[in-house]
Amino acid sequence: MPDNGFCQSCAMPFYRPEDHGTEPDGTRNGDYCNYCYEDGVFLQDYANSDELVAACAPMMAESCHISVEQAEHIDGYFDYTVPPLEGLWSMEKGVPGVDYTRKTDFYWTSMIRLPEFVTDEVFAWAKASFAAKHPETAINRAYLFDFDEGVVAQIMHKGPYDDESATVTILDDYARSQGYELDLSDARRHHEIYLSDPRRAKPENLKTIIRHPVVKVS
């Protein structure tokens, strides 16, 4: 775990000063990484979670899926189905959970689970291959990391993303009834797994797993 914090937009860890974005005068910004923020301007702008999922899903799926022909040199390779897109959501640094009345203030990290044969070297190769075919994308914002979620409570939400708040209330109330309390923080965030593609499914048919980190009340 890095000691220098995380980007408050995409949650990329800061390891070096150059990992930070820049202000118009060239100084390093303390909150945002160089993939999200440059010369005082945010590099990506999604109006809502629907736009985020629609934009990230095809890019991440294509960059993660490797053909058998391409993968002959990868130790331990096996053909696999790309898992669903996932998202970690939060508000500004130090504010736990998500406030559905302030969606324009959301910070998010999109991720897809990868098999163990995807090492740092394989991931770098996959990014370079994707960038060669799609130079217009911000693929350099993608990074490989281990994710240990710990104990969570989860629920299936069916319907539009805008209706999630009622489902979240049910989830949190259930966790408390079972002797747990929420453990949301900058490190443990609201987690969503998108089982449906918003480009193809009707809003009322969207299926989303929602997870909240919890801790047992002593």
mmCIF file of C-alpha atoms in Angstrom:
data_model
loop_
_atom_site.group_PDB
_atom_site.id
_atom_site.type_symbol
_atom_site.label_atom_id
_atom_site.label_comp_id
_atom_site.label_asym_id
_atom_site.label_seq_id
_atom_site.Cartn_x
_atom_site.Cartn_y
_atom_site.Cartn_z
ATOM 1 C CA MET A 1 0.000 0.000 0.000
ATOM 2 C CA PRO A 2 1.566 3.339 -0.984
ATOM 3 C CA ASP A 3 2.247 5.879 1.755
ATOM 4 C CA ASN A 4 1.590 8.886 -0.469
ATOM 5 C CA GLY A 5 -2.148 8.491 -0.981
ATOM 6 C CA PHE A 6 -4.392 7.951 -3.992
ATOM 7 C CA CYS A 7 -5.807 10.022 -6.830
ATOM 8 C CA GLN A 8 -9.162 11.375 -5.678
ATOM 9 C CA SER A 9 -10.644 10.802 -9.148
ATOM 10 C CA CYS A 10 -9.475 7.345 -10.268
ATOM 11 C CA ALA A 11 -7.799 6.085 -7.038
ATOM 12 C CA MET A 12 -4.468 5.392 -8.730
ATOM 13 C CA PRO A 13 -1.828 5.173 -5.970
ATOM 14 C CA PHE A 14 0.863 7.853 -5.773
ATOM 15 C CA TYR A 15 4.355 6.386 -5.653
ATOM 16 C CA ARG A 16 6.398 9.230 -7.156
ATOM 17 C CA PRO A 17 5.995 13.027 -7.420
ATOM 18 C CA GLU A 18 5.545 12.708 -11.189
ATOM 19 C CA ASP A 19 2.442 10.546 -10.602
ATOM 20 C CA HIS A 20 0.606 13.746 -9.618
ATOM 21 C CA GLY A 21 -1.169 15.960 -12.123
ATOM 22 C CA THR A 22 -0.065 19.511 -12.801
ATOM 23 C CA GLU A 23 -1.450 22.999 -12.310
ATOM 24 C CA PRO A 24 -1.222 25.681 -15.044
ATOM 25 C CA ASP A 25 2.048 26.918 -13.515
ATOM 26 C CA GLY A 26 3.581 23.432 -13.639
ATOM 27 C CA THR A 27 3.352 22.657 -9.926
ATOM 28 C CA ARG A 28 2.109 19.225 -8.880
ATOM 29 C CA ASN A 29 -1.493 18.866 -7.694
ATOM 30 C CA GLY A 30 -1.872 17.024 -4.382
ATOM 31 C CA ASP A 31 -5.203 15.319 -5.108
ATOM 32 C CA TYR A 32 -5.247 14.131 -8.751
ATOM 33 C CA CYS A 33 -2.964 11.945 -10.871
ATOM 34 C CA ASN A 34 -1.314 12.866 -14.158
ATOM 35 C CA TYR A 35 -3.828 10.721 -16.092
ATOM 36 C CA CYS A 36 -6.838 12.595 -14.702
ATOM 37 C CA TYR A 37 -5.537 16.153 -14.332
ATOM 38 C CA GLU A 38 -3.095 18.158 -16.467
ATOM 39 C CA ASP A 39 -2.360 21.895 -16.679
ATOM 40 C CA GLY A 40 -5.241 22.583 -14.296
ATOM 41 C CA VAL A 41 -7.822 20.747 -16.407
ATOM 42 C CA PHE A 42 -9.558 17.398 -15.872
ATOM 43 C CA LEU A 43 -8.907 15.122 -18.838
ATOM 44 C CA GLN A 44 -12.157 13.146 -18.667
ATOM 45 C CA ASP A 45 -15.704 14.300 -17.973
ATOM 46 C CA TYR A 46 -18.621 11.900 -17.546
ATOM 47 C CA ALA A 47 -21.999 13.393 -16.725
ATOM 48 C CA ASN A 48 -23.293 10.311 -14.901
ATOM 49 C CA SER A 49 -22.604 6.663 -14.131
ATOM 50 C CA ASP A 50 -24.393 5.519 -17.309
ATOM 51 C CA GLU A 51 -21.866 7.435 -19.416
ATOM 52 C CA LEU A 52 -19.001 6.066 -17.326
ATOM 53 C CA VAL A 53 -20.017 2.423 -17.748
ATOM 54 C CA ALA A 54 -20.772 2.823 -21.453
ATOM 55 C CA ALA A 55 -17.399 4.466 -22.083
ATOM 56 C CA CYS A 56 -15.223 2.198 -19.947
ATOM 57 C CA ALA A 57 -16.731 -1.215 -20.604
ATOM 58 C CA PRO A 58 -15.737 -1.690 -24.262
ATOM 59 C CA MET A 59 -12.279 -0.171 -23.809
ATOM 60 C CA MET A 60 -11.450 -2.237 -20.734
ATOM 61 C CA ALA A 61 -12.896 -5.444 -22.130
ATOM 62 C CA GLU A 62 -10.964 -5.152 -25.372
ATOM 63 C CA SER A 63 -7.706 -4.286 -23.620
ATOM 64 C CA CYS A 64 -8.062 -7.226 -21.210
ATOM 65 C CA HIS A 65 -9.151 -9.915 -23.662
ATOM 66 C CA ILE A 66 -6.178 -11.582 -25.339
ATOM 67 C CA SER A 67 -6.466 -13.849 -28.356
ATOM 68 C CA VAL A 68 -4.914 -17.303 -28.240
ATOM 69 C CA GLU A 69 -2.528 -16.347 -31.051
ATOM 70 C CA GLN A 70 -1.310 -13.275 -29.165
ATOM 71 C CA ALA A 71 -0.996 -15.160 -25.893
ATOM 72 C CA GLU A 72 1.219 -18.039 -26.994
ATOM 73 C CA HIS A 73 4.211 -16.481 -25.248
ATOM 74 C CA ILE A 74 2.402 -15.915 -21.908
ATOM 75 C CA ASP A 75 3.157 -18.449 -19.195
ATOM 76 C CA GLY A 76 0.026 -20.075 -17.780
ATOM 77 C CA TYR A 77 -2.343 -18.539 -20.316
ATOM 78 C CA PHE A 78 -5.848 -19.983 -20.684
ATOM 79 C CA ASP A 79 -8.839 -18.696 -22.605
ATOM 80 C CA TYR A 80 -11.376 -16.991 -20.354
ATOM 81 C CA THR A 81 -14.516 -14.892 -20.373
ATOM 82 C CA VAL A 82 -13.936 -11.253 -19.450
ATOM 83 C CA PRO A 83 -15.722 -10.598 -16.121
ATOM 84 C CA PRO A 84 -18.170 -7.711 -15.720
ATOM 85 C CA LEU A 85 -17.076 -4.133 -15.214
ATOM 86 C CA GLU A 86 -16.875 -2.991 -11.588
ATOM 87 C CA GLY A 87 -16.732 0.435 -9.989
ATOM 88 C CA LEU A 88 -15.550 1.914 -6.695
ATOM 89 C CA TRP A 89 -17.349 5.127 -5.796
ATOM 90 C CA SER A 90 -16.832 7.858 -3.197
ATOM 91 C CA MET A 91 -17.162 11.562 -2.571
ATOM 92 C CA GLU A 92 -14.275 13.948 -1.936
ATOM 93 C CA LYS A 93 -11.423 12.843 0.304
ATOM 94 C CA GLY A 94 -12.538 12.186 3.874
ATOM 95 C CA VAL A 95 -16.271 11.933 3.090
ATOM 96 C CA PRO A 96 -17.435 8.298 3.432
ATOM 97 C CA GLY A 97 -19.993 6.650 1.183
ATOM 98 C CA VAL A 98 -21.835 8.262 -1.718
ATOM 99 C CA ASP A 99 -24.358 11.086 -1.750
ATOM 100 C CA TYR A 100 -26.845 10.419 -4.557
ATOM 101 C CA THR A 101 -27.951 14.065 -4.512
ATOM 102 C CA ARG A 102 -24.427 15.133 -5.570
ATOM 103 C CA LYS A 103 -23.638 12.833 -8.491
ATOM 104 C CA THR A 104 -21.518 15.432 -10.233
ATOM 105 C CA ASP A 105 -19.133 15.244 -7.254
ATOM 106 C CA PHE A 106 -18.556 11.474 -7.468
ATOM 107 C CA TYR A 107 -15.036 10.066 -7.597
ATOM 108 C CA TRP A 108 -14.725 6.660 -9.223
ATOM 109 C CA THR A 109 -12.407 3.829 -10.168
ATOM 110 C CA SER A 110 -13.426 1.356 -12.896
ATOM 111 C CA MET A 111 -11.932 -2.121 -12.779
ATOM 112 C CA ILE A 112 -12.162 -5.596 -14.286
ATOM 113 C CA ARG A 113 -10.902 -8.732 -12.573
ATOM 114 C CA LEU A 114 -7.987 -10.377 -14.381
ATOM 115 C CA PRO A 115 -6.585 -13.930 -14.207
ATOM 116 C CA GLU A 116 -3.305 -14.512 -12.409
ATOM 117 C CA PHE A 117 -1.301 -14.946 -15.617
ATOM 118 C CA VAL A 118 -1.703 -11.207 -16.236
ATOM 119 C CA THR A 119 1.531 -9.950 -14.675
ATOM 120 C CA ASP A 120 2.836 -6.385 -14.753
ATOM 121 C CA GLU A 121 4.732 -7.230 -17.935
ATOM 122 C CA VAL A 122 1.712 -8.796 -19.656
ATOM 123 C CA PHE A 123 -0.463 -5.860 -18.650
ATOM 124 C CA ALA A 124 2.034 -3.359 -20.055
ATOM 125 C CA TRP A 125 2.117 -5.315 -23.316
ATOM 126 C CA ALA A 126 -1.699 -5.401 -23.520
ATOM 127 C CA LYS A 127 -1.879 -1.623 -22.948
ATOM 128 C CA ALA A 128 0.691 -0.966 -25.660
ATOM 129 C CA SER A 129 -1.181 -3.223 -28.098
ATOM 130 C CA PHE A 130 -4.462 -1.452 -27.401
ATOM 131 C CA ALA A 131 -2.887 2.006 -27.659
ATOM 132 C CA ALA A 132 -1.422 1.144 -31.059
ATOM 133 C CA LYS A 133 -4.915 0.400 -32.378
ATOM 134 C CA HIS A 134 -6.725 3.165 -30.473
ATOM 135 C CA PRO A 135 -4.360 6.129 -30.044
ATOM 136 C CA GLU A 136 -7.308 8.391 -29.233
ATOM 137 C CA THR A 137 -8.010 6.659 -25.898
ATOM 138 C CA ALA A 138 -6.524 7.473 -22.492
ATOM 139 C CA ILE A 139 -5.324 3.885 -21.969
ATOM 140 C CA ASN A 140 -2.327 5.072 -19.924
ATOM 141 C CA ARG A 141 -4.757 5.753 -17.092
ATOM 142 C CA ALA A 142 -5.219 1.993 -16.686
ATOM 143 C CA TYR A 143 -3.075 0.262 -14.081
ATOM 144 C CA LEU A 144 -2.829 -3.187 -12.493
ATOM 145 C CA PHE A 145 -3.349 -3.598 -8.748
ATOM 146 C CA ASP A 146 -4.349 -6.157 -6.112
ATOM 147 C CA PHE A 147 -7.742 -5.627 -4.511
ATOM 148 C CA ASP A 148 -8.557 -7.169 -1.119
ATOM 149 C CA GLU A 149 -12.061 -6.066 -0.241
ATOM 150 C CA GLY A 150 -12.446 -7.655 3.178
ATOM 151 C CA VAL A 151 -15.839 -8.275 4.773
ATOM 152 C CA VAL A 152 -18.779 -6.732 2.907
ATOM 153 C CA ALA A 153 -22.573 -6.772 2.781
ATOM 154 C CA GLN A 154 -24.038 -7.020 -0.718
ATOM 155 C CA ILE A 155 -27.378 -6.786 -2.476
ATOM 156 C CA MET A 156 -28.687 -7.094 -6.026
ATOM 157 C CA HIS A 157 -30.208 -3.892 -7.398
ATOM 158 C CA LYS A 158 -32.502 -4.181 -10.411
ATOM 159 C CA GLY A 159 -33.452 -1.029 -12.237
ATOM 160 C CA PRO A 160 -31.969 2.344 -13.204
ATOM 161 C CA TYR A 161 -28.775 3.517 -11.529
ATOM 162 C CA ASP A 162 -30.675 6.622 -10.392
ATOM 163 C CA ASP A 163 -32.874 4.411 -8.166
ATOM 164 C CA GLU A 164 -30.001 2.805 -6.259
ATOM 165 C CA SER A 165 -30.361 4.895 -3.097
ATOM 166 C CA ALA A 166 -33.453 2.975 -1.929
ATOM 167 C CA THR A 167 -31.649 -0.345 -2.431
ATOM 168 C CA VAL A 168 -28.604 0.946 -0.547
ATOM 169 C CA THR A 169 -30.846 1.863 2.408
ATOM 170 C CA ILE A 170 -32.150 -1.725 2.515
ATOM 171 C CA LEU A 171 -28.585 -3.070 2.364
ATOM 172 C CA ASP A 172 -27.297 -0.860 5.167
ATOM 173 C CA ASP A 173 -30.306 -1.529 7.407
ATOM 174 C CA TYR A 174 -29.844 -5.279 6.959
ATOM 175 C CA ALA A 175 -26.143 -5.117 7.822
ATOM 176 C CA ARG A 176 -26.925 -3.247 11.037
ATOM 177 C CA SER A 177 -29.645 -5.755 11.939
ATOM 178 C CA GLN A 178 -27.032 -8.536 11.707
ATOM 179 C CA GLY A 179 -24.642 -6.850 14.122
ATOM 180 C CA TYR A 180 -22.419 -5.019 11.636
ATOM 181 C CA GLU A 181 -21.679 -1.371 11.089
ATOM 182 C CA LEU A 182 -20.594 0.341 7.876
ATOM 183 C CA ASP A 183 -16.844 0.752 7.397
ATOM 184 C CA LEU A 184 -16.772 3.193 4.482
ATOM 185 C CA SER A 185 -13.585 5.246 4.117
ATOM 186 C CA ASP A 186 -11.112 6.492 1.508
ATOM 187 C CA ALA A 187 -9.624 2.978 1.467
ATOM 188 C CA ARG A 188 -12.925 1.002 1.627
ATOM 189 C CA ARG A 189 -15.443 2.370 -0.838
ATOM 190 C CA HIS A 190 -18.944 1.841 -2.197
ATOM 191 C CA HIS A 191 -18.554 -0.989 -4.737
ATOM 192 C CA GLU A 192 -20.741 -1.817 -7.738
ATOM 193 C CA ILE A 193 -20.560 -4.758 -10.164
ATOM 194 C CA TYR A 194 -22.394 -4.184 -13.446
ATOM 195 C CA LEU A 195 -23.997 -7.406 -14.654
ATOM 196 C CA SER A 196 -25.860 -5.628 -17.464
ATOM 197 C CA ASP A 197 -24.683 -3.503 -20.379
ATOM 198 C CA PRO A 198 -26.525 -0.135 -20.294
ATOM 199 C CA ARG A 199 -26.051 0.157 -24.039
ATOM 200 C CA ARG A 200 -28.222 -2.934 -24.602
ATOM 201 C CA ALA A 201 -30.501 -3.406 -21.572
ATOM 202 C CA LYS A 202 -33.502 -1.266 -20.741
ATOM 203 C CA PRO A 203 -32.992 0.845 -17.583
ATOM 204 C CA GLU A 204 -35.625 -1.132 -15.685
ATOM 205 C CA ASN A 205 -33.767 -4.386 -16.445
ATOM 206 C CA LEU A 206 -30.279 -3.322 -15.374
ATOM 207 C CA LYS A 207 -28.772 -5.625 -12.728
ATOM 208 C CA THR A 208 -26.110 -4.246 -10.396
ATOM 209 C CA ILE A 209 -24.502 -5.873 -7.370
ATOM 210 C CA ILE A 210 -23.881 -3.290 -4.646
ATOM 211 C CA ARG A 211 -21.373 -3.936 -1.860
ATOM 212 C CA HIS A 212 -20.627 -1.971 1.293
ATOM 213 C CA PRO A 213 -17.650 -2.711 3.541
ATOM 214 C CA VAL A 214 -18.701 -3.612 7.075
ATOM 215 C CA VAL A 215 -17.127 -4.505 10.392
ATOM 216 C CA LYS A 216 -18.590 -6.612 13.209
ATOM 217 C CA VAL A 217 -19.774 -4.588 16.191
ATOM 218 C CA SER A 218 -17.850 -5.737 19.260
#
